[in-house]
Coordinates of C-alpha atoms in Angstrom, one line a residue:
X123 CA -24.5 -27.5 -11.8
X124 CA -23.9 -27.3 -7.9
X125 CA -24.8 -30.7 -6.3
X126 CA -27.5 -29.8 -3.7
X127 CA -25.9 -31.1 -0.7
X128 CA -23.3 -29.1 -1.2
X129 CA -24.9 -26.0 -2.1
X130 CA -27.1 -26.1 1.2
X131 CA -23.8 -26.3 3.3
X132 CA -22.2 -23.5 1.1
X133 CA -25.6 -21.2 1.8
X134 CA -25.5 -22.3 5.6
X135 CA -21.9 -21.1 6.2
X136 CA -21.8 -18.4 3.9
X137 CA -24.9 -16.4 3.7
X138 CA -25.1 -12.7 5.0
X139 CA -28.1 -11.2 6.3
X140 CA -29.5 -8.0 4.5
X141 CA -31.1 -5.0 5.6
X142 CA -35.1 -5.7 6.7
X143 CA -37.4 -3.4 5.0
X144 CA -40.2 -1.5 7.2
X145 CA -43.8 -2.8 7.5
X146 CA -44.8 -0.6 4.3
X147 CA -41.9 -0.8 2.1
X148 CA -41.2 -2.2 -1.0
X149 CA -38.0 -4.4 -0.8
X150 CA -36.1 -2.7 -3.5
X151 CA -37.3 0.5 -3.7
X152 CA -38.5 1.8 0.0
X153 CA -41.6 3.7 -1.6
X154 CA -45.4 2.7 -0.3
X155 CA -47.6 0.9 -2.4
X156 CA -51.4 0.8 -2.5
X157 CA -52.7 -2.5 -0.5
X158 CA -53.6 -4.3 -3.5
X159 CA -50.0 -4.3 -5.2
X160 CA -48.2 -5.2 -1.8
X161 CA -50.3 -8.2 -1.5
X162 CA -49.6 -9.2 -5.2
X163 CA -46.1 -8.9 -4.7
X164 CA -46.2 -11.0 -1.6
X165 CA -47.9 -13.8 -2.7
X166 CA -45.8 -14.1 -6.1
X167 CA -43.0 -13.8 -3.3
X168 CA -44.2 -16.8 -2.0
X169 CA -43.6 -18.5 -4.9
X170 CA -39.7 -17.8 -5.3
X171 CA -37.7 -20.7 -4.7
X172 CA -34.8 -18.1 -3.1
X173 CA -37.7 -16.9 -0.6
X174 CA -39.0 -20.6 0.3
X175 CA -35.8 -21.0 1.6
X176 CA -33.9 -18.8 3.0
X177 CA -36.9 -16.8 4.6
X178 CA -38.2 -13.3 2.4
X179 CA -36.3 -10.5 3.8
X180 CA -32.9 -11.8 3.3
X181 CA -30.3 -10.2 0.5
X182 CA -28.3 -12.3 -1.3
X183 CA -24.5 -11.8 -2.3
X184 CA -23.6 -12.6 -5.7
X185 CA -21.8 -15.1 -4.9
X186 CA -24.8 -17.2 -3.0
X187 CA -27.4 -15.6 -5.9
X188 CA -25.4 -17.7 -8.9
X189 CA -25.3 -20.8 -6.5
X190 CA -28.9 -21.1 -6.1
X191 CA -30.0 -20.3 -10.0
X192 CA -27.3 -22.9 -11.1
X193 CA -24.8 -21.0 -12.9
X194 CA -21.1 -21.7 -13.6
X195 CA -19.4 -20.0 -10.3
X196 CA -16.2 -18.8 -13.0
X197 CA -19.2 -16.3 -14.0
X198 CA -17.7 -14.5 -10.5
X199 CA -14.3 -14.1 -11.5
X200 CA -12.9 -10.7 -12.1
X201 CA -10.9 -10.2 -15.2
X202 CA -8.7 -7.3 -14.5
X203 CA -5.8 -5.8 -17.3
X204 CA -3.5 -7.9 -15.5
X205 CA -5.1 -10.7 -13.7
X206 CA -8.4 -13.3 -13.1
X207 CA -9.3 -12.5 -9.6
X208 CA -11.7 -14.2 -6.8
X209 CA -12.3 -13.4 -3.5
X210 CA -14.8 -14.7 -0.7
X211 CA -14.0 -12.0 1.8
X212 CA -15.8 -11.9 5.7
X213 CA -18.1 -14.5 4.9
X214 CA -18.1 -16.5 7.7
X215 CA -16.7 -19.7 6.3
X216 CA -15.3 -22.8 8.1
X217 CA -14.4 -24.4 5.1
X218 CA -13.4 -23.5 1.8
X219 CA -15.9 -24.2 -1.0
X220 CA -15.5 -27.0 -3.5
X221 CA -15.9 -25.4 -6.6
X222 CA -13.2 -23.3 -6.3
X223 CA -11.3 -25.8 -7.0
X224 CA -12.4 -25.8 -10.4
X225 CA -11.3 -22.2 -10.8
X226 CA -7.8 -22.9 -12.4
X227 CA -7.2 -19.6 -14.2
X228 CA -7.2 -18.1 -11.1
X229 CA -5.2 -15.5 -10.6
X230 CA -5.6 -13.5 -7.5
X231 CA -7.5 -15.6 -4.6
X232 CA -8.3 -13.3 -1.8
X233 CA -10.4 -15.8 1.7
X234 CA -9.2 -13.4 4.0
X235 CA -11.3 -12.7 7.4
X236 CA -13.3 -15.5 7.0
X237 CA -13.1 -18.4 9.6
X238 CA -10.5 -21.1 8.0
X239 CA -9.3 -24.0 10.3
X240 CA -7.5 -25.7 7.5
X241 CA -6.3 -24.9 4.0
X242 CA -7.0 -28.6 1.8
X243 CA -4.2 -29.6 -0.3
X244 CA -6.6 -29.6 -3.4
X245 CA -4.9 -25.1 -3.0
X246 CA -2.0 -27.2 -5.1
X247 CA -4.7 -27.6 -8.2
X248 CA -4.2 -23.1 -8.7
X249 CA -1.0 -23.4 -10.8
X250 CA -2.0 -19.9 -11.9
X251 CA -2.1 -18.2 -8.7
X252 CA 0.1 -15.0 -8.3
X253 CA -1.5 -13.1 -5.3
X254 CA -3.1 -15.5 -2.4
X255 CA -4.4 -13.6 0.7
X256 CA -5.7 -16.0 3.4
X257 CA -5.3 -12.9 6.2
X258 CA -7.2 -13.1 9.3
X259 CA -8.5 -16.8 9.3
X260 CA -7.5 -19.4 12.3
X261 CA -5.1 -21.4 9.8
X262 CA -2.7 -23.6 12.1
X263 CA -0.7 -25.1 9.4
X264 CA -0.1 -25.3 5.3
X265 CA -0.3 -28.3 3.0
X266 CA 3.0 -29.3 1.6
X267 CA 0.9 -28.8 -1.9
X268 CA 1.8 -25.0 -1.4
X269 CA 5.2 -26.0 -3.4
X270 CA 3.1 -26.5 -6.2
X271 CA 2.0 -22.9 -6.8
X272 CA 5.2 -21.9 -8.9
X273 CA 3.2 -18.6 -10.0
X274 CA 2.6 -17.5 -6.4
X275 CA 4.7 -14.2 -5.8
X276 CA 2.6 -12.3 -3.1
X277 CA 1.5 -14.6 -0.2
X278 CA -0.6 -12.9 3.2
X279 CA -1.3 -15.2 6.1
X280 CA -1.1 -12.2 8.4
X281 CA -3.4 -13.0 12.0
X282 CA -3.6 -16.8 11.9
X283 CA -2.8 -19.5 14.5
X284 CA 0.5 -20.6 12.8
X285 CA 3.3 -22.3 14.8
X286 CA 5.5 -23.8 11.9
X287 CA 5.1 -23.4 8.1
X288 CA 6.2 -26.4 6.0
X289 CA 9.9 -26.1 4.3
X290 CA 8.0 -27.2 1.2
X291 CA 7.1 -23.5 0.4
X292 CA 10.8 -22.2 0.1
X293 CA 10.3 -24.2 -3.6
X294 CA 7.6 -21.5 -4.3
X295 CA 11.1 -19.9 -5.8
X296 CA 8.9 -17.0 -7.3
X297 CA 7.8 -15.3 -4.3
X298 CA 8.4 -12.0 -3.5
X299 CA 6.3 -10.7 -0.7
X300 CA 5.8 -12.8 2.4
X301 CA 3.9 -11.3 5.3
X302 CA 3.2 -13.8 8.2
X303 CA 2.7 -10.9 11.2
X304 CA 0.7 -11.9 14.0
X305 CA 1.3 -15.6 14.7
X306 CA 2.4 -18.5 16.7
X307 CA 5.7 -18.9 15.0
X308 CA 9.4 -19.1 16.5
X309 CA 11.5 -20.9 13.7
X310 CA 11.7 -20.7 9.6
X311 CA 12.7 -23.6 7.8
X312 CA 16.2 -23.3 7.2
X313 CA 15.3 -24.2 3.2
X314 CA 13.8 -20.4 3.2
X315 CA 17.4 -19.6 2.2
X316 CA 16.2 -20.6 -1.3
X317 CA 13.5 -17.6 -1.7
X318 CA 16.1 -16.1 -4.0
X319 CA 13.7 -13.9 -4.9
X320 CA 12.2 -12.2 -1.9
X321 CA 11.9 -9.0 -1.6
X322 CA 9.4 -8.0 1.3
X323 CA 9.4 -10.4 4.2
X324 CA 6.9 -9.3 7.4
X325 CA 7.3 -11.7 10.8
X326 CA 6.0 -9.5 13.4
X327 CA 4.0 -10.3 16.4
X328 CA 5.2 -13.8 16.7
X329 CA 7.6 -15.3 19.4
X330 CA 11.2 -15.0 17.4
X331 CA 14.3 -14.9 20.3
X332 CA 16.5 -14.7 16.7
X333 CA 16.4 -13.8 13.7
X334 CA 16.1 -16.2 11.8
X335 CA 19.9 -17.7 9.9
X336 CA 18.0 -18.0 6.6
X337 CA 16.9 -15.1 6.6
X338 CA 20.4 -13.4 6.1
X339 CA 20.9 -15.4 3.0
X340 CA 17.9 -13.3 0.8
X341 CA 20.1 -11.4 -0.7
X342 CA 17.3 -9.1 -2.5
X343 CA 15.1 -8.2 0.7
X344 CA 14.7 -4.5 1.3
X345 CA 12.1 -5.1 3.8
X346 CA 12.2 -7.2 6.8
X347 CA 10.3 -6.2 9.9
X348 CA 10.7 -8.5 13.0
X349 CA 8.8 -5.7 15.2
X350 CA 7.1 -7.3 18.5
X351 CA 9.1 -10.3 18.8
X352 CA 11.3 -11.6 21.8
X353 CA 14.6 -10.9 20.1
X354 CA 17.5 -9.6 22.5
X355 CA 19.8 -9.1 20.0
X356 CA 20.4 -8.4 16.1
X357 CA 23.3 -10.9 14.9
X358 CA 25.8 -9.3 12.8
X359 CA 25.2 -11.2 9.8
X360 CA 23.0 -8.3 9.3
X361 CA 25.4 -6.9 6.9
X362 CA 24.6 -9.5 4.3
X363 CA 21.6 -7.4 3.1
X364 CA 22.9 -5.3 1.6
X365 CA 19.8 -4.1 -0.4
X366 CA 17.6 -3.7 2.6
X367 CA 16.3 -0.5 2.8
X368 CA 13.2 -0.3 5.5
X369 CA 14.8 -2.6 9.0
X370 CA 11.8 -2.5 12.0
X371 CA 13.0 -4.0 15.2
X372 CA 10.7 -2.3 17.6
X373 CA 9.0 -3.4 20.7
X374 CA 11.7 -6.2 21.5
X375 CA 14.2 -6.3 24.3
X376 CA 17.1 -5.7 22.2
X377 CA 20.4 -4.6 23.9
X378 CA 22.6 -3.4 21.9
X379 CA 22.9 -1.9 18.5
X380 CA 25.2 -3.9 16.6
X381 CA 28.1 -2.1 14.5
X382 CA 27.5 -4.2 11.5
X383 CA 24.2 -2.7 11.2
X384 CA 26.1 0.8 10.4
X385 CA 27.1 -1.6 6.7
X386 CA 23.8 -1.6 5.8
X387 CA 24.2 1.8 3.7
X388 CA 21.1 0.9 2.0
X389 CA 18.9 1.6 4.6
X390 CA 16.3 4.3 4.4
X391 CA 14.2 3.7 7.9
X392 CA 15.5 1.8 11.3
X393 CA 13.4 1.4 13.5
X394 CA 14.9 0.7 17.0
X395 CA 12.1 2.1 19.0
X396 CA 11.3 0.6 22.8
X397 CA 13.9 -1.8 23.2
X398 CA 16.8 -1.7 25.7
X399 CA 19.3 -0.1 23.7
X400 CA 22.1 2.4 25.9
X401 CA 24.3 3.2 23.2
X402 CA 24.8 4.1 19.9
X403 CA 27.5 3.2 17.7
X404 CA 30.4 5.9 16.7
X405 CA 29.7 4.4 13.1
X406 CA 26.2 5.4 13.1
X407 CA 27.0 8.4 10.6
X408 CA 27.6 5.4 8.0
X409 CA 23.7 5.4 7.6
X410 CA 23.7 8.2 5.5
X411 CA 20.3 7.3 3.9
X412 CA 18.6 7.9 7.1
X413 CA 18.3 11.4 6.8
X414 CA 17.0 12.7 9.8
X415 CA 15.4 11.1 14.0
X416 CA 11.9 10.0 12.8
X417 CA 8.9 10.2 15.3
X418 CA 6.1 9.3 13.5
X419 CA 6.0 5.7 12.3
X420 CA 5.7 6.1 8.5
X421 CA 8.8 8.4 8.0
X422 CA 11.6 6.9 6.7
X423 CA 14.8 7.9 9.1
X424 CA 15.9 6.3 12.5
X425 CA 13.6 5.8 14.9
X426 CA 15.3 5.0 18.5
X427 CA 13.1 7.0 21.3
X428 CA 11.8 5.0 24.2
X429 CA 15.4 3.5 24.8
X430 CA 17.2 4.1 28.0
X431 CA 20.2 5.9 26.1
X432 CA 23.1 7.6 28.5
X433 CA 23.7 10.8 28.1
X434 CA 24.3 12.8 26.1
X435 CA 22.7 10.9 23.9
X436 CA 19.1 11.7 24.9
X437 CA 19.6 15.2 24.1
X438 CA 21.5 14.6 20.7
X439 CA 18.8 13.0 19.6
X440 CA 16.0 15.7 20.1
X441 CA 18.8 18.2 18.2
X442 CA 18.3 15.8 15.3
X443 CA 20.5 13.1 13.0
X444 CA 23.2 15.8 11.8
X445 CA 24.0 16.8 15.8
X446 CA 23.6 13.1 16.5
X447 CA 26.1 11.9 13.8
X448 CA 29.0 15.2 14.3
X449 CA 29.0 14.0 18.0
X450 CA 29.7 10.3 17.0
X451 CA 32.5 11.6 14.3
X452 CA 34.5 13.4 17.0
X453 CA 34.1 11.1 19.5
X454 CA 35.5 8.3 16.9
X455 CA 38.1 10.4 15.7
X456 CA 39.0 11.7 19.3

């Protein structure tokens, strides 16, 4: 049973107003009624502890409907094939309810869009947790009790207000995907080295002049985009990921393109676009994965238009990647 303190502050933060029905509609239905049914209905309405409340046009979400009839909130939870999911998407919170605490076979926690200041360190009780989305909340920081979700291999905290996150997380050693676009930050913990396991690592939109050194230890990343950063140039310990495969760098004020970039044979996109780059290197043709000049920002190839490249280059690059490359062969070999 909810305590009722707490369930009024739950209701209060969380509650979603419905559609209003018209002065002659039933609430469920829409279909008119005679005069003597519609004032039945309305004054056993009257007597519903949900409408006494919380006023008699308002719909409830299942979430608020268990919390007011008493029942065990884990009758929410979604049990998938894989996984025991929960999610309190857009619903206006401030704070993160209590019971969910109690969830612990919790699998897949999704509080994104939502209006979360802080994340309590009672997040450390979800052992279980694989997937945790906290996307589009005003989060400034992370408990150090993050190092206790050893499950935890996908992890979102896309559009928040972080400026640091807590070296305690590089022991989440598990994690494979972490996406933490549009922030405040300009530094990693250099511990992140130890996210051995990362695969898919997302810092756009944040204020990094560097790449972070860390980041050129995870040796199984095959995604990294620093896209809309501050960076000025790309260090050539790029070479040490050698599984990468998708590399966006746009909308920086990088300078140069780096030769040791041309190592990274793995790669299947590059995107270079608006930056500052005049010159390509010889050893470009290296990039054999690249397959052809990409305009549209979900093909994979090499994307490097609104750079001030010298000529010829401009005009190799609207004859394509194989035109591009035989003019960087003979003017190696030459």
């Amino acid at each position: 049973m909810i305590p009722c303190l707490h369930l009024q502050t739950t209701l209060l933060t969380s509650l979603t107003l419905g559609a209003q029905a018209g002065p002659t509609s039933n609430l469920e239905g829409g279909k008119e009624e005679p005069m003597g049914t519609k004032q039945s209905r309305a004054s056993s309405n009257d007597k519903d502890p949900k409408r006494l409340l919380l006023g008699k046009r308002q719909k409830f979400s299942s979430w608020d409907d268990t919390l007011l009839l008493g029942k065990d909130p884990r009758s929410l939870l979604k049990r998938g094939m894989r996984h025991v999911s929960f999610s309190l998407v857009t619903k206006g919170m401030t704070d993160i309810p209590d019971f969910l605490w109690g969830l612990l076979e919790v699998q897949k926690l999704n509080l994104s869009h939502n209006q979360l200041r802080v994340l309590p360190p009672e997040v450390g009780r979800l052992t279980r947790i694989v997937v945790l989305n906290l996307c589009g909340n005003c989060l400034k920081s992370l408990p150090r009790e993050v190092s206790l979700l050893q499950s935890l291999k996908v992890l979102f905290l896309n559009m928040n207000c972080l400026a640091e996150v807590p070296a305690e997380l590089s022991l989440c050693r598990n994690l494979e995907v972490l996406s933490m676009s549009h922030n405040c930050l300009s530094q990693l913990p250099a511990s992140f080295a130890d996210l051995s396991r990362l695969r898919k690592l997302n810092l756009s939109n944040n204020y990094f002049a560097h790449i972070p050194l860390c980041v050129f230890s995870l040796k199984e990343l095959d995604f990294l985009h620093v896209g809309s950063n501050r960076l000025e140039n790309i260090a050539e310990s790029i070479q040490c990921l050698a599984s990468l495969q998708i590399f966006i760098a746009e909308n920086n004020n990088i300078h140069s393109f780096p030769r040791s970039l041309c190592l990274v044979t793995s790669l299947e996109l590059l995107n270079l676009n608006n930056n500052d780059i005049q010159t390509l290197p010889d050893e470009l043709y290296l990039l054999c994965r690249l397959g052809r000049i990409a305009w549209n920002p979900m093909d994979k190839g090499l994307h490097i238009s609104h750079n001030p490249l010298s000529k010829p280059l401009p005009e190799l690059v609207e004859g394509g990647l194989e035109m591009l490359y035989s003019y960087l062969k003979d003017k190696k070999h030459n």
